[in-house]
């Protein structure tokens, strides 16, 4: 099937086929420049009305990582402790304020969201998650491994890091070079026929 | 900055830097085998507890496309009409039923979601959107262009295609070879310093 793809096989392996979610990392640090290179690639991924709600908080200091750790599930606390860098991915709940500049071709876009907080929240979640996926792919494009985690107390993290309510946490992602010894086998994936159908 | 990336420059261009959201397509058809190759690549993208909530409905027949068109915003109706293939991306609201098989290492995962429909809905949205982004990247990996759209009546689409409530629509994605003449300039992207910060 790979022959139907234009992307070469080594890139397929790097981004999808061989890439694995990492639970354990080597001690090698991940510097801010690596994350800048990742962001400068994946920022081109599409979002609705070009809204780009994702915001990325890199937790580097021991203090910031302690502040996060208390809100993680126990197993995730251990994974984060072993990662050289942990990113808190959040969305800007007021993303619509930037739309006149980001999507000038539809001047009514900001008003559409301003008056409808349910629509705004859903849109921030969906588009922020799209961008989170681009970011995970970008981490792999940098030769690093990502360990995305959902097991945390969202309200607790939001109160701790975003007390004014302007941002909401989506995912926590550990980043580093994977320790591949003792890696678990990959979990099963749903087959094409289970997921895709044609009408 | 590209030098910090392991992914080669042509793959960066194919997936992110040169790739554009397409509004108009050439008449060249997109067959089911191309979508199978895309899915068989991107199914390896990570989701929480390996839950894989995404389901993909390929709307190929004139009848199925008419059923969708009435629920699209006017400008999106025109875009879908001109696309050789339109995919309806949805999530399985009962994804937790598959977890004993997909994530056997945590036998309690299904129960966690079974008793909490708000958590289940949020998780399906977030993880389905991650998978939608992997799918968009995969379409580009096949040398095709994606035109993801959010402008549609979700309730209308859900009633029309998923009357039993088992699935919920997330995005509609047009797929084909782009007609690049008259393409709009790319919208501005937020800079690294606007999106990323370090604590």
Coordinates of C-alpha atoms in Angstrom, one line a residue:
Chain A
X1 CA 0.0 0.0 0.0
X2 CA 2.9 2.3 0.7
X3 CA 3.3 2.7 -3.1
X4 CA 0.2 4.9 -3.2
X5 CA 2.0 7.4 -1.0
X6 CA 4.3 10.1 -2.2
X7 CA 6.0 10.5 1.1
X8 CA 9.1 8.3 1.2
X9 CA 9.2 5.2 3.3
X10 CA 11.8 6.6 5.8
X11 CA 9.6 9.6 6.5
X12 CA 6.6 7.3 6.9
X13 CA 8.6 5.3 9.4
X14 CA 9.8 8.4 11.3
X15 CA 6.4 9.9 11.6
X16 CA 4.1 7.0 11.9
X17 CA 5.2 3.4 11.3
X18 CA 8.2 3.1 13.6
X19 CA 7.3 6.1 15.9
X20 CA 6.1 5.1 19.3
X21 CA 4.6 6.9 22.2
X22 CA 7.4 7.1 24.8
X23 CA 7.0 6.4 28.5
X24 CA 10.7 6.6 29.3
X25 CA 13.5 8.8 28.0
X26 CA 17.3 9.0 28.0
X27 CA 18.8 11.9 30.0
X28 CA 19.6 13.9 26.9
X29 CA 18.1 17.4 27.2
X30 CA 15.7 19.0 24.7
X31 CA 16.5 22.6 24.2
X32 CA 14.1 25.5 23.3
X33 CA 15.6 25.7 19.8
X34 CA 14.4 22.2 19.0
X35 CA 10.9 23.2 20.0
X36 CA 11.2 26.4 18.0
X37 CA 12.1 24.3 14.9
X38 CA 9.1 22.0 15.6
X39 CA 6.7 24.9 16.0
X40 CA 8.0 26.7 12.9
X41 CA 7.2 23.6 10.9
X42 CA 3.9 22.6 12.3
X43 CA 2.3 26.1 12.5
X44 CA 1.4 25.7 8.9
X45 CA -1.1 22.9 9.6
X46 CA -4.6 24.0 8.9
X47 CA -7.3 25.2 11.4
X48 CA -10.8 26.4 10.9
X49 CA -10.8 30.1 9.9
X50 CA -7.0 29.9 10.6
X51 CA -7.9 30.4 14.2
X52 CA -4.8 28.7 15.7
X53 CA -6.0 28.4 19.3
X54 CA -3.1 26.2 20.5
X55 CA -0.7 27.7 23.1
X56 CA 2.4 25.7 24.4
X57 CA 3.8 26.0 27.8
X58 CA 7.2 24.4 28.2
X59 CA 7.7 23.2 31.7
X60 CA 11.4 23.3 32.3
X61 CA 12.1 24.5 35.8
X62 CA 11.9 22.1 38.7
X63 CA 9.3 24.4 40.3
X64 CA 7.0 24.4 37.2
X65 CA 7.2 20.7 37.0
X66 CA 6.3 20.2 40.7
X67 CA 3.3 22.5 40.1
X68 CA 2.2 20.2 37.3
X69 CA 3.0 16.9 39.0
X70 CA 0.5 17.1 41.8
X71 CA -2.3 17.2 39.2
X72 CA -1.2 14.2 37.2
X73 CA -2.4 10.7 37.7
X74 CA 0.1 8.6 39.6
X75 CA 1.4 6.7 36.5
X76 CA 1.7 9.9 34.5
X77 CA 3.6 11.6 37.4
X78 CA 6.3 9.0 37.0
X79 CA 6.4 9.4 33.2
X80 CA 6.7 13.2 33.5
X81 CA 9.4 12.9 36.1
X82 CA 11.6 10.9 33.8
X83 CA 11.1 13.2 30.7
X84 CA 13.7 15.9 30.0
X85 CA 10.9 18.3 28.9
X86 CA 7.2 18.4 29.5
X87 CA 4.9 20.6 27.4
X88 CA 1.5 21.7 28.6
X89 CA -0.7 22.1 25.5
X90 CA -3.6 24.5 26.0
X91 CA -6.1 26.5 24.0
X92 CA -6.8 30.2 24.1
X93 CA -10.5 30.6 24.9
X94 CA -10.4 34.1 23.5
X95 CA -8.9 33.0 20.1
X96 CA -11.7 34.8 18.2
X97 CA -10.1 38.2 19.1
X98 CA -7.2 37.5 16.7
X99 CA -9.5 36.5 13.8
X100 CA -9.7 39.9 12.2
X101 CA -6.0 39.7 11.7
X102 CA -5.7 35.9 11.1
X103 CA -8.7 35.5 8.8
X104 CA -9.4 38.9 7.3
X105 CA -11.4 37.5 4.4
X106 CA -14.4 36.9 6.7
X107 CA -14.8 40.0 8.9
X108 CA -17.8 38.4 10.7
X109 CA -15.8 35.5 12.0
X110 CA -14.9 37.1 15.4
X111 CA -18.6 38.0 16.1
X112 CA -19.7 34.5 15.2
X113 CA -17.7 33.2 18.2
X114 CA -18.0 36.2 20.5
X115 CA -21.7 35.6 21.0
X116 CA -21.6 31.9 21.4
X117 CA -19.4 30.5 24.1
X118 CA -20.5 26.9 23.5
X119 CA -19.5 27.1 19.8
X120 CA -16.2 28.9 20.8
X121 CA -15.3 26.2 23.4
X122 CA -16.0 23.4 21.0
X123 CA -14.1 25.0 18.2
X124 CA -11.1 25.7 20.5
X125 CA -11.1 22.0 21.6
X126 CA -11.3 20.6 18.0
X127 CA -8.9 23.0 16.4
X128 CA -6.5 22.9 19.4
X129 CA -6.5 19.1 19.2
X130 CA -5.7 19.3 15.4
X131 CA -2.7 21.5 16.3
X132 CA -1.7 19.2 19.1
X133 CA -1.5 16.3 16.6
X134 CA 0.6 18.5 14.2
X135 CA 2.9 19.2 17.2
X136 CA 3.2 15.5 18.0
X137 CA 4.1 14.8 14.4
X138 CA 6.6 17.7 14.5
X139 CA 8.3 16.3 17.6
X140 CA 8.8 13.1 15.6
X141 CA 10.1 15.1 12.6
X142 CA 12.8 16.5 15.0
X143 CA 13.9 12.9 15.7
X144 CA 12.4 13.0 19.2
X145 CA 9.6 11.1 20.8
X146 CA 6.4 12.4 22.3
X147 CA 4.5 11.0 25.2
X148 CA 1.1 12.6 25.1
X149 CA -1.0 12.2 28.3
X150 CA -4.6 12.9 29.1
X151 CA -4.6 11.5 32.6
X152 CA -4.6 14.7 34.7
X153 CA -7.0 16.9 36.7
X154 CA -7.9 19.5 34.1
X155 CA -9.6 21.8 36.6
X156 CA -6.6 21.6 38.8
X157 CA -4.1 22.3 36.0
X158 CA -6.2 25.2 34.8
X159 CA -6.4 26.8 38.2
X160 CA -2.7 26.3 38.8
X161 CA -1.4 27.6 35.4
X162 CA -4.3 29.7 34.0
X163 CA -6.0 31.3 37.0
X164 CA -7.6 34.1 34.9
X165 CA -9.4 31.5 32.7
X166 CA -8.0 32.7 29.5
X167 CA -6.5 29.3 28.6
X168 CA -7.7 25.7 29.1
X169 CA -5.4 22.6 29.2
X170 CA -5.9 20.0 26.5
X171 CA -2.9 17.6 26.7
X172 CA 0.4 17.1 28.6
X173 CA 3.2 15.9 26.3
X174 CA 6.5 14.5 27.5
X175 CA 9.3 15.1 25.0
X176 CA 12.8 13.5 24.7
X177 CA 14.8 10.8 23.2
X178 CA 13.2 7.5 24.0
X179 CA 14.6 4.7 26.2
X180 CA 13.7 1.9 23.9
X181 CA 14.8 -1.0 26.1
X182 CA 11.7 -2.6 27.6
X183 CA 9.3 -0.9 25.3
X184 CA 5.9 -2.4 25.2
X185 CA 4.6 -3.9 22.0
X186 CA 2.4 -1.5 20.1
X187 CA -1.3 -1.7 20.8
X188 CA -3.6 -3.0 18.1
X189 CA -5.0 -0.6 15.5
X190 CA -8.4 -0.8 14.0
X191 CA -8.4 -2.0 10.4
X192 CA -9.3 0.0 7.4
X193 CA -12.6 -1.9 7.0
X194 CA -13.5 -1.2 10.6
X195 CA -13.0 2.6 10.3
X196 CA -13.7 3.5 6.6
X197 CA -16.8 3.0 4.7
X198 CA -18.1 4.3 1.3
X199 CA -21.5 5.7 0.5
Chain B
X1 CA 15.7 26.2 11.9
X2 CA 15.1 23.3 9.5
X3 CA 18.5 21.9 10.4
X4 CA 17.1 20.9 13.8
X5 CA 14.7 18.6 12.1
X6 CA 15.5 15.1 11.0
X7 CA 12.6 14.9 8.5
X8 CA 14.1 15.9 5.1
X9 CA 13.2 19.2 3.6
X10 CA 11.1 17.8 0.7
X11 CA 8.9 15.9 3.2
X12 CA 8.6 19.1 5.4
X13 CA 7.4 20.9 2.2
X14 CA 5.0 18.1 1.2
X15 CA 3.3 17.9 4.6
X16 CA 3.5 21.4 6.0
X17 CA 5.5 24.2 4.3
X18 CA 4.1 24.0 0.7
X19 CA 0.9 22.1 1.5
X20 CA -2.2 24.2 1.3
X21 CA -5.8 23.8 2.2
X22 CA -7.6 23.3 -1.2
X23 CA -10.8 25.0 -2.1
X24 CA -10.8 23.9 -5.8
X25 CA -9.7 20.6 -7.4
X26 CA -8.8 19.2 -10.8
X27 CA -11.3 16.5 -12.1
X28 CA -8.9 13.7 -11.4
X29 CA -10.6 11.0 -9.3
X30 CA -9.4 9.8 -5.9
X31 CA -10.0 6.0 -5.6
X32 CA -10.7 4.0 -2.4
X33 CA -7.2 2.5 -2.6
X34 CA -5.6 5.9 -2.1
X35 CA -7.7 6.4 1.1
X36 CA -6.8 2.9 2.2
X37 CA -3.1 3.7 1.9
X38 CA -3.6 6.9 3.8
X39 CA -5.5 5.2 6.6
X40 CA -3.0 2.3 6.8
X41 CA -0.3 4.9 7.5
X42 CA -2.0 7.3 9.9
X43 CA -3.7 4.7 12.0
X44 CA -0.5 4.4 13.9
X45 CA -0.9 8.0 15.3
X46 CA -1.4 7.9 19.1
X47 CA -4.6 8.4 21.0
X48 CA -5.4 8.3 24.7
X49 CA -5.7 4.7 25.9
X50 CA -5.4 3.8 22.2
X51 CA -9.1 4.5 21.9
X52 CA -9.1 5.4 18.1
X53 CA -12.6 7.0 18.1
X54 CA -12.4 8.2 14.5
X55 CA -14.7 6.8 11.8
X56 CA -14.4 7.9 8.1
X57 CA -17.4 7.9 5.8
X58 CA -16.4 8.5 2.1
X59 CA -19.1 10.2 0.2
X60 CA -18.8 9.1 -3.3
X61 CA -22.3 8.6 -4.8
X62 CA -24.2 11.6 -6.1
X63 CA -27.0 10.7 -3.7
X64 CA -24.7 10.7 -0.6
X65 CA -23.2 14.0 -1.6
X66 CA -26.6 15.6 -2.1
X67 CA -27.6 14.4 1.4
X68 CA -24.5 16.2 2.8
X69 CA -24.8 19.3 0.7
X70 CA -28.0 20.6 2.2
X71 CA -26.3 20.8 5.6
X72 CA -23.2 22.7 4.5
X73 CA -22.8 26.4 4.6
X74 CA -23.3 28.0 1.2
X75 CA -19.6 28.6 0.5
X76 CA -18.7 25.0 1.6
X77 CA -21.4 23.6 -0.6
X78 CA -19.6 24.9 -3.6
X79 CA -16.3 23.6 -2.4
X80 CA -17.7 20.1 -1.8
X81 CA -19.4 20.1 -5.2
X82 CA -16.1 20.7 -6.9
X83 CA -14.1 18.0 -5.0
X84 CA -13.7 14.5 -6.5
X85 CA -14.2 13.0 -3.0
X86 CA -15.6 14.2 0.3
X87 CA -15.0 12.5 3.6
X88 CA -17.2 12.9 6.6
X89 CA -15.0 12.4 9.7
X90 CA -17.0 11.4 12.8
X91 CA -16.4 9.8 16.2
X92 CA -17.8 6.7 17.7
X93 CA -19.5 7.8 20.9
X94 CA -19.3 4.2 22.2
X95 CA -15.6 3.9 21.6
X96 CA -15.1 2.7 25.1
X97 CA -16.7 -0.7 24.2
X98 CA -13.6 -1.5 22.2
X99 CA -11.1 -0.6 25.0
X100 CA -10.8 -4.1 26.5
X101 CA -9.3 -5.2 23.2
X102 CA -7.5 -2.0 22.2
X103 CA -5.9 -1.2 25.6
X104 CA -5.9 -4.5 27.6
X105 CA -3.2 -3.2 30.0
X106 CA -5.8 -1.1 31.8
X107 CA -8.9 -3.3 32.3
X108 CA -10.8 -0.4 34.0
X109 CA -10.6 2.0 31.1
X110 CA -14.0 1.0 29.6
X111 CA -15.7 1.5 32.9
X112 CA -14.1 4.9 33.4
X113 CA -15.9 6.2 30.3
X114 CA -19.0 4.0 30.5
X115 CA -20.2 5.9 33.6
X116 CA -19.3 9.4 32.6
X117 CA -20.8 10.6 29.3
X118 CA -19.3 14.1 29.6
X119 CA -15.8 12.7 29.9
X120 CA -16.6 10.3 27.1
X121 CA -17.8 13.0 24.7
X122 CA -14.8 15.2 25.4
X123 CA -12.4 12.4 25.0
X124 CA -14.0 11.4 21.7
X125 CA -13.8 15.0 20.4
X126 CA -10.2 15.5 21.5
X127 CA -8.9 12.1 20.3
X128 CA -11.0 12.1 17.1
X129 CA -9.6 15.6 16.3
X130 CA -6.0 14.2 16.8
X131 CA -6.9 11.5 14.3
X132 CA -8.5 13.9 11.9
X133 CA -5.2 15.8 11.9
X134 CA -3.2 12.6 11.2
X135 CA -5.6 11.9 8.4
X136 CA -5.1 15.4 6.8
X137 CA -1.3 14.8 7.0
X138 CA -1.8 11.4 5.4
X139 CA -3.8 12.9 2.5
X140 CA -0.8 15.2 1.9
X141 CA 1.6 12.2 2.2
X142 CA -0.4 10.6 -0.7
X143 CA 0.4 13.7 -2.8
X144 CA -3.2 14.9 -2.5
X145 CA -4.7 18.0 -1.0
X146 CA -7.2 18.2 1.8
X147 CA -9.8 20.9 2.3
X148 CA -11.1 20.4 5.9
X149 CA -14.4 22.3 6.7
X150 CA -16.2 23.0 9.9
X151 CA -19.0 25.1 8.4
X152 CA -21.9 22.7 8.5
X153 CA -25.0 22.0 10.6
X154 CA -23.7 19.3 12.9
X155 CA -27.1 18.3 14.2
X156 CA -28.4 18.1 10.7
X157 CA -25.5 16.0 9.5
X158 CA -25.8 13.7 12.5
X159 CA -29.5 13.2 12.0
X160 CA -29.0 12.5 8.3
X161 CA -26.1 10.1 8.5
X162 CA -26.1 8.8 12.1
X163 CA -29.8 8.6 13.1
X164 CA -29.1 6.1 15.9
X165 CA -26.7 8.5 17.6
X166 CA -23.8 6.1 17.7
X167 CA -21.6 8.5 15.7
X168 CA -21.1 12.3 15.8
X169 CA -19.7 14.4 12.9
X170 CA -16.4 16.4 13.6
X171 CA -15.2 17.6 10.2
X172 CA -15.9 17.4 6.5
X173 CA -12.8 17.1 4.3
X174 CA -12.7 17.5 0.6
X175 CA -9.9 15.5 -1.1
X176 CA -8.4 15.7 -4.5
X177 CA -5.6 17.2 -6.6
X178 CA -5.6 21.0 -6.1
X179 CA -6.4 23.5 -8.8
X180 CA -3.6 25.9 -7.9
X181 CA -4.4 28.7 -10.3
X182 CA -6.0 31.5 -8.4
X183 CA -5.0 30.1 -5.0
X184 CA -5.2 32.7 -2.2
X185 CA -2.1 33.7 -0.4
X186 CA -1.6 31.7 2.8
X187 CA -3.1 33.2 5.9
X188 CA -0.7 34.6 8.6
X189 CA 0.6 32.2 11.3
X190 CA 1.2 33.1 14.9
X191 CA 4.9 33.4 15.7
X192 CA 6.8 31.1 18.0
X193 CA 7.0 33.8 20.6
X194 CA 3.2 34.3 20.6
X195 CA 2.5 30.6 21.1
X196 CA 5.3 29.1 23.1
X197 CA 6.6 30.1 26.5
X198 CA 8.9 28.5 29.0
X199 CA 8.4 28.2 32.7

